[in-house]
Amino acid sequence: MAKLIQTEEETLLSEAAHVFLSKSAPVSRLREMRDSGEHSDPALWQEMAAAGWAGVLVPEAAEGSDMGHAAAHVLAREMGRNLTVSPFLSTAVMAATLLRQFSDDSATSKLKQIAVGGLTYALALDETAKFSPDQVELTAESRGNGYVLNGKKRFVVDGCDADRILVLAKSDAGLCLFDLANKAEGLTQNALKMIDSRDAADLIFDDVEVSGEALLGDPGAGFDVLKPALEAGQAALAAETTGLAEAAFSLTTDYLKERKQFGITIGSFQALQHRAAHLWCEIELTHSAVLNAGRILDETPDQATLAVSVAKARATDTAQKSVQEGVQMHGGIGMTDEFDMGFYMKRARVAAEWLGDYGYHAGLVAQLRGF
């Protein structure tokens, strides 16, 4: 059974990440980015790369720090606390997990570039309003030694600024996964205006020609190649969402200790104490679920599906409860833009949909448990 408490090394990593992000990427930085129209912070990403974060899942042979999924979750959780904007999940977690399955020179070169912050990725999966990665209509028609891609991908996180795109398409052989430049001829990025002020886009593929070398794995094996990266991303997103829930809870309890009604602090009201205690328990259970997913991904990744979906479902539900309680317990100020709670609520809403919502993962958990 996985050890559901942080190790000493993970605690030290968490403390170092907290100090770094509090200084370099506080919530006020997100507010500045939103107000100025920015949706990425390249300078911050270079600082993260210098600290070894971009290479957290890159093998040491490819000059990465290779700290493992549990460590990646520690970092993601701290990013959630500060609502940090970075390509960490798309690039350092999902793309690195996918590329490390291959030992050829091209994959090794890309992993090295990821580790030093010189290459970023986005995953182009969704085609409908809901996450359903195996329902693919974007076509990959074999032509000569390569393929021609036609179709549309929706809600591609980091889709505007990423250097490269990982695209799932259907061919005569089945689903295929391609790695191509984001500026390929015939590829159009339609930027989305996201409530969480992040980079996301719909991608249009109009006769996009790619070489045979762009195909990752065998024809028809695209989803098998993608699955480990997808589960790594879902678990890391659960970790980030848990950090978000913790930060929102902290904002709320601090307010309960300060706000007075009838001459006494509202934190002394028993009804609010009960609600806060219940939320604390939910967050602790969710943290344990995320720790479990990280341990299994590190030790037996081929058996991680259930643990990952439990973590993602719980984190989604817990974050929604945390931000909703936060707004309600703050009263009128919780609805104002001047207060940070709204930023946490917006990010929680987007994170709930990305890589599968509560219904998707709860349904998968039920299926895997035989219901």
Coordinates of N, CA, C and O in Angstrom, one line a residue, residues 49-158:
A49 N 12.8 26.2 -15.0 CA 13.8 25.3 -15.7 C 15.1 25.3 -15.0 O 15.7 24.2 -14.8
A50 N 15.6 26.5 -14.6 CA 16.9 26.6 -13.9 C 16.8 25.8 -12.6 O 17.9 25.3 -12.1
A51 N 15.7 25.8 -12.0 CA 15.5 25.1 -10.7 C 15.3 23.6 -10.9 O 15.2 22.8 -9.9
G52 N 15.2 23.1 -12.1 CA 15.1 21.7 -12.4 C 13.6 21.2 -12.5 O 13.4 20.1 -12.7
W53 N 12.7 22.2 -12.5 CA 11.3 21.8 -12.5 C 10.8 21.3 -13.9 O 10.0 20.4 -14.0
A54 N 11.4 22.0 -14.9 CA 11.0 21.6 -16.3 C 11.4 20.2 -16.6 O 10.8 19.5 -17.4
G55 N 12.4 19.7 -15.9 CA 12.9 18.4 -16.2 C 12.6 17.4 -15.1 O 13.2 16.3 -14.9
V56 N 11.5 17.7 -14.3 CA 11.1 16.8 -13.2 C 10.8 15.4 -13.6 O 11.1 14.5 -12.8
L57 N 10.4 15.2 -14.8 CA 10.1 13.8 -15.3 C 11.0 13.4 -16.5 O 10.7 12.4 -17.2
V58 N 12.0 14.2 -16.8 CA 12.9 13.9 -17.8 C 14.1 13.1 -17.3 O 14.7 13.4 -16.2
P59 N 14.4 12.0 -17.9 CA 15.5 11.1 -17.4 C 16.8 11.8 -17.3 O 17.1 12.8 -18.0
E60 N 17.6 11.4 -16.3 CA 18.9 12.0 -16.1 C 19.8 11.9 -17.4 O 20.6 12.7 -17.7
A61 N 19.6 10.8 -18.2 CA 20.3 10.6 -19.4 C 20.0 11.7 -20.4 O 20.8 11.9 -21.3
A62 N 18.9 12.3 -20.3 CA 18.5 13.4 -21.2 C 18.7 14.7 -20.4 O 18.0 15.7 -20.8
E63 N 19.5 14.7 -19.4 CA 19.8 15.9 -18.6 C 18.7 16.5 -17.8 O 18.6 17.7 -17.5
G64 N 17.7 15.6 -17.4 CA 16.7 16.0 -16.6 C 16.9 15.8 -15.1 O 17.9 15.1 -14.8
S65 N 16.1 16.2 -14.2 CA 16.2 16.0 -12.8 C 15.5 14.7 -12.4 O 15.9 14.1 -11.3
D66 N 14.6 14.2 -13.2 CA 13.9 12.9 -13.0 C 13.5 12.6 -11.5 O 13.8 11.6 -11.0
M67 N 12.8 13.5 -11.0 CA 12.4 13.4 -9.6 C 11.2 12.5 -9.4 O 10.9 12.1 -8.3
G68 N 10.4 12.3 -10.4 CA 9.3 11.4 -10.3 C 7.9 12.1 -10.2 O 7.9 13.4 -10.0
H69 N 6.9 11.4 -10.4 CA 5.5 11.9 -10.4 C 5.1 12.5 -9.0 O 4.5 13.6 -9.0
A70 N 5.5 11.9 -7.9 CA 5.1 12.4 -6.6 C 5.7 13.8 -6.4 O 5.1 14.7 -5.9
A71 N 7.0 14.0 -6.9 CA 7.6 15.3 -6.7 C 7.0 16.3 -7.7 O 6.8 17.4 -7.3
A72 N 6.6 15.8 -8.9 CA 5.9 16.7 -9.8 C 4.6 17.2 -9.2 O 4.2 18.4 -9.3
H73 N 3.9 16.3 -8.4 CA 2.7 16.7 -7.7 C 2.9 17.7 -6.6 O 2.1 18.6 -6.4
V74 N 4.0 17.6 -5.9 CA 4.4 18.6 -4.9 C 4.5 20.0 -5.6 O 4.0 21.0 -5.0
L75 N 5.2 20.0 -6.7 CA 5.3 21.3 -7.4 C 4.0 21.8 -7.9 O 3.7 23.0 -7.8
A76 N 3.2 20.9 -8.5 CA 1.9 21.3 -9.0 C 1.0 21.9 -7.9 O 0.2 22.8 -8.1
R77 N 1.0 21.2 -6.8 CA 0.2 21.6 -5.6 C 0.6 23.1 -5.2 O -0.3 23.9 -4.9
E78 N 1.9 23.4 -5.1 CA 2.3 24.7 -4.8 C 1.9 25.7 -5.9 O 1.6 26.9 -5.6
M79 N 2.0 25.3 -7.1 CA 1.5 26.2 -8.2 C 0.0 26.5 -8.1 O -0.4 27.6 -8.3
G80 N -0.7 25.5 -7.6 CA -2.2 25.7 -7.4 C -2.5 26.7 -6.3 O -3.4 27.5 -6.4
R81 N -1.7 26.7 -5.3 CA -1.8 27.6 -4.2 C -1.7 29.1 -4.7 O -2.4 30.0 -4.2
N82 N -0.8 29.3 -5.6 CA -0.5 30.6 -6.1 C -1.1 30.9 -7.5 O -0.9 32.0 -8.0
L83 N -1.9 30.0 -8.0 CA -2.5 30.2 -9.4 C -1.4 30.5 -10.4 O -1.6 31.3 -11.3
T84 N -0.3 29.8 -10.3 CA 0.9 30.1 -11.2 C 0.6 29.7 -12.6 O 0.1 28.6 -12.9
V85 N 0.9 30.6 -13.5 CA 0.7 30.4 -14.9 C 2.0 29.9 -15.5 O 3.0 30.6 -15.5
S86 N 2.0 28.7 -16.1 CA 3.2 28.1 -16.7 C 2.8 26.9 -17.6 O 1.7 26.4 -17.4
P87 N 3.7 26.4 -18.5 CA 3.4 25.3 -19.3 C 3.8 24.0 -18.6 O 4.1 23.0 -19.2
F88 N 3.8 24.0 -17.2 CA 4.3 22.9 -16.5 C 3.6 21.6 -16.8 O 4.2 20.5 -17.1
L89 N 2.3 21.6 -16.7 CA 1.5 20.4 -16.9 C 1.6 19.9 -18.3 O 1.8 18.7 -18.5
S90 N 1.4 20.8 -19.3 CA 1.4 20.3 -20.7 C 2.8 19.8 -21.1 O 2.9 18.8 -21.8
T91 N 3.9 20.5 -20.6 CA 5.2 20.2 -21.1 C 6.0 19.3 -20.2 O 6.4 18.2 -20.6
A92 N 6.2 19.8 -19.0 CA 7.1 19.0 -18.0 C 6.4 17.7 -17.6 O 7.2 16.8 -17.3
V93 N 5.1 17.7 -17.6 CA 4.5 16.4 -17.1 C 4.0 15.6 -18.3 O 4.5 14.5 -18.5
M94 N 3.1 16.1 -19.1 CA 2.5 15.2 -20.1 C 3.5 14.9 -21.3 O 3.7 13.8 -21.7
A95 N 4.0 16.0 -21.9 CA 4.9 15.8 -23.0 C 6.2 15.0 -22.6 O 6.6 14.0 -23.3
A96 N 6.7 15.3 -21.4 CA 7.9 14.5 -21.0 C 7.6 13.1 -20.7 O 8.4 12.2 -21.1
T97 N 6.4 12.8 -20.1 CA 6.0 11.4 -19.9 C 5.8 10.6 -21.2 O 6.2 9.5 -21.3
L98 N 5.3 11.3 -22.2 CA 5.1 10.7 -23.5 C 6.4 10.4 -24.2 O 6.7 9.3 -24.6
L99 N 7.2 11.4 -24.3 CA 8.5 11.3 -25.0 C 9.5 10.3 -24.4 O 10.3 9.7 -25.1
R100 N 9.4 10.2 -23.1 CA 10.4 9.3 -22.5 C 10.1 7.8 -22.7 O 10.9 6.9 -22.4
Q101 N 9.0 7.5 -23.4 CA 8.7 6.1 -23.8 C 9.6 5.7 -25.0 O 9.7 4.5 -25.4
F102 N 10.2 6.7 -25.7 CA 11.0 6.4 -26.9 C 12.5 6.7 -26.6 O 12.9 7.6 -25.8
S103 N 13.4 5.9 -27.2 CA 14.8 6.0 -27.0 C 15.6 6.5 -28.2 O 16.8 6.5 -28.1
D104 N 14.9 7.0 -29.2 CA 15.6 7.4 -30.4 C 16.2 8.8 -30.1 O 15.8 9.5 -29.2
D105 N 17.0 9.2 -31.1 CA 17.7 10.5 -30.9 C 16.8 11.7 -30.9 O 17.0 12.7 -30.2
S106 N 15.8 11.7 -31.7 CA 14.8 12.8 -31.8 C 14.1 13.0 -30.4 O 14.0 14.1 -30.0
A107 N 13.6 11.9 -29.8 CA 12.9 12.0 -28.6 C 13.9 12.5 -27.5 O 13.6 13.4 -26.6
T108 N 15.1 12.0 -27.5 CA 16.1 12.4 -26.5 C 16.4 13.9 -26.6 O 16.6 14.6 -25.6
S109 N 16.6 14.3 -27.9 CA 16.9 15.8 -28.1 C 15.8 16.7 -27.6 O 16.0 17.7 -27.0
K110 N 14.5 16.2 -27.8 CA 13.4 17.0 -27.4 C 13.3 17.0 -25.8 O 13.0 18.1 -25.2
L111 N 13.6 15.9 -25.2 CA 13.5 15.9 -23.8 C 14.6 16.8 -23.2 O 14.4 17.5 -22.2
K112 N 15.8 16.8 -23.8 CA 16.8 17.7 -23.3 C 16.4 19.2 -23.4 O 16.6 20.0 -22.5
Q113 N 15.7 19.5 -24.5 CA 15.2 20.9 -24.7 C 14.2 21.2 -23.7 O 14.1 22.3 -23.2
I114 N 13.3 20.3 -23.4 CA 12.3 20.5 -22.3 C 12.9 20.8 -21.0 O 12.5 21.7 -20.3
A115 N 13.9 20.0 -20.7 CA 14.6 20.1 -19.3 C 15.2 21.5 -19.1 O 15.2 22.0 -18.0
V116 N 15.7 22.1 -20.2 CA 16.3 23.4 -20.0 C 15.4 24.6 -20.3 O 15.8 25.7 -20.4
G117 N 14.1 24.3 -20.5 CA 13.1 25.3 -20.8 C 13.1 25.8 -22.2 O 12.6 26.9 -22.5
G118 N 13.7 25.1 -23.1 CA 13.8 25.5 -24.5 C 12.8 25.0 -25.4 O 12.8 25.4 -26.6
L119 N 11.8 24.2 -24.9 CA 10.8 23.6 -25.8 C 9.5 23.4 -25.0 O 9.6 22.8 -23.9
T120 N 8.4 23.9 -25.5 CA 7.1 23.7 -24.8 C 6.2 23.0 -25.7 O 6.3 23.0 -27.0
Y121 N 5.2 22.3 -25.1 CA 4.2 21.5 -25.8 C 2.8 21.8 -25.4 O 2.6 22.3 -24.3
A122 N 1.9 21.4 -26.3 CA 0.4 21.4 -26.0 C -0.1 20.1 -26.5 O 0.4 19.5 -27.4
L123 N -1.2 19.6 -25.8 CA -1.9 18.4 -26.3 C -3.2 18.7 -26.9 O -4.0 19.4 -26.3
A124 N -3.4 18.3 -28.2 CA -4.6 18.6 -28.9 C -5.4 17.3 -28.9 O -5.2 16.4 -29.7
L125 N -6.4 17.3 -28.0 CA -7.2 16.1 -27.9 C -8.7 16.3 -28.1 O -9.3 15.6 -28.9
D126 N -9.3 17.2 -27.4 CA -10.8 17.4 -27.4 C -11.3 17.9 -28.8 O -10.7 18.7 -29.4
E127 N -12.4 17.3 -29.1 CA -13.1 17.8 -30.3 C -14.6 18.1 -30.1 O -15.3 18.7 -30.9
T128 N -15.1 17.8 -28.9 CA -16.4 18.1 -28.5 C -16.4 18.9 -27.2 O -15.4 19.3 -26.7
A129 N -17.6 19.3 -26.8 CA -17.7 20.1 -25.6 C -17.2 19.4 -24.3 O -16.9 20.1 -23.3
K130 N -17.1 18.1 -24.3 CA -16.7 17.4 -23.2 C -15.5 16.5 -23.5 O -15.3 16.1 -24.7
F131 N -14.7 16.2 -22.5 CA -13.5 15.4 -22.7 C -13.8 14.0 -23.1 O -14.6 13.3 -22.4
S132 N -13.4 13.6 -24.2 CA -13.6 12.2 -24.7 C -12.5 11.9 -25.8 O -12.7 11.9 -27.0
P133 N -11.3 11.6 -25.3 CA -10.1 11.5 -26.1 C -10.2 10.4 -27.2 O -9.5 10.5 -28.2
D134 N -11.0 9.4 -27.0 CA -11.0 8.3 -28.0 C -12.1 8.6 -29.1 O -12.2 7.8 -30.0
Q135 N -12.8 9.7 -29.0 CA -13.8 10.0 -30.0 C -13.1 11.1 -30.9 O -13.2 12.3 -30.6
V136 N -12.5 10.6 -32.0 CA -11.6 11.5 -32.8 C -12.2 11.5 -34.2 O -12.4 10.4 -34.8
E137 N -12.4 12.7 -34.7 CA -12.8 12.9 -36.1 C -11.7 13.5 -37.0 O -11.8 13.5 -38.2
L138 N -10.7 14.1 -36.4 CA -9.6 14.7 -37.1 C -8.9 13.6 -37.9 O -8.5 12.6 -37.3
T139 N -8.7 13.8 -39.2 CA -8.2 12.7 -40.0 C -6.8 12.8 -40.3 O -6.2 13.9 -40.4
A140 N -6.1 11.7 -40.4 CA -4.7 11.6 -40.9 C -4.7 10.7 -42.1 O -4.7 9.5 -42.0
E141 N -4.6 11.3 -43.3 CA -4.6 10.6 -44.5 C -3.2 10.3 -45.0 O -2.4 11.2 -45.1
S142 N -2.9 9.0 -45.2 CA -1.5 8.6 -45.6 C -1.3 9.2 -47.0 O -2.1 9.0 -47.9
R143 N -0.1 9.9 -47.2 CA 0.2 10.4 -48.5 C 1.8 10.3 -48.6 O 2.5 11.0 -47.9
G144 N 2.2 9.5 -49.5 CA 3.7 9.3 -49.7 C 4.3 8.8 -48.5 O 3.8 7.7 -47.9
N145 N 5.3 9.4 -48.0 CA 6.0 9.0 -46.8 C 5.5 9.7 -45.5 O 6.0 9.5 -44.4
G146 N 4.4 10.4 -45.7 CA 3.9 11.2 -44.5 C 2.3 11.1 -44.4 O 1.7 10.2 -44.9
Y147 N 1.8 12.1 -43.8 CA 0.3 12.2 -43.6 C -0.1 13.6 -43.9 O 0.6 14.6 -43.8
V148 N -1.5 13.7 -44.1 CA -2.1 15.0 -44.2 C -3.2 15.1 -43.2 O -4.1 14.2 -43.2
L149 N -3.2 16.1 -42.3 CA -4.2 16.2 -41.2 C -5.2 17.2 -41.6 O -4.9 18.3 -42.0
N150 N -6.5 16.9 -41.3 CA -7.6 17.7 -41.5 C -8.6 17.6 -40.4 O -9.0 16.5 -40.0
G151 N -9.1 18.7 -39.9 CA -10.1 18.7 -38.8 C -9.9 19.8 -37.8 O -9.1 20.8 -38.1
K152 N -10.5 19.6 -36.6 CA -10.4 20.7 -35.6 C -10.3 20.1 -34.2 O -10.8 19.0 -33.9
K153 N -9.4 20.7 -33.4 CA -9.3 20.4 -32.0 C -9.7 21.6 -31.2 O -9.4 22.7 -31.5
R154 N -10.5 21.3 -30.1 CA -11.0 22.3 -29.2 C -10.3 22.4 -27.9 O -9.7 21.4 -27.4
F155 N -10.3 23.6 -27.3 CA -9.8 23.7 -25.9 C -8.4 23.1 -25.7 O -8.2 22.2 -24.9
V156 N -7.5 23.6 -26.6 CA -6.1 23.1 -26.5 C -5.3 24.0 -25.5 O -5.0 25.2 -25.9
V157 N -5.1 23.6 -24.3 CA -4.4 24.4 -23.3 C -2.9 24.6 -23.8 O -2.3 23.7 -24.2
D158 N -2.5 25.9 -23.7 CA -1.2 26.3 -24.2 C -1.1 26.2 -25.7 O 0.0 26.2 -26.2

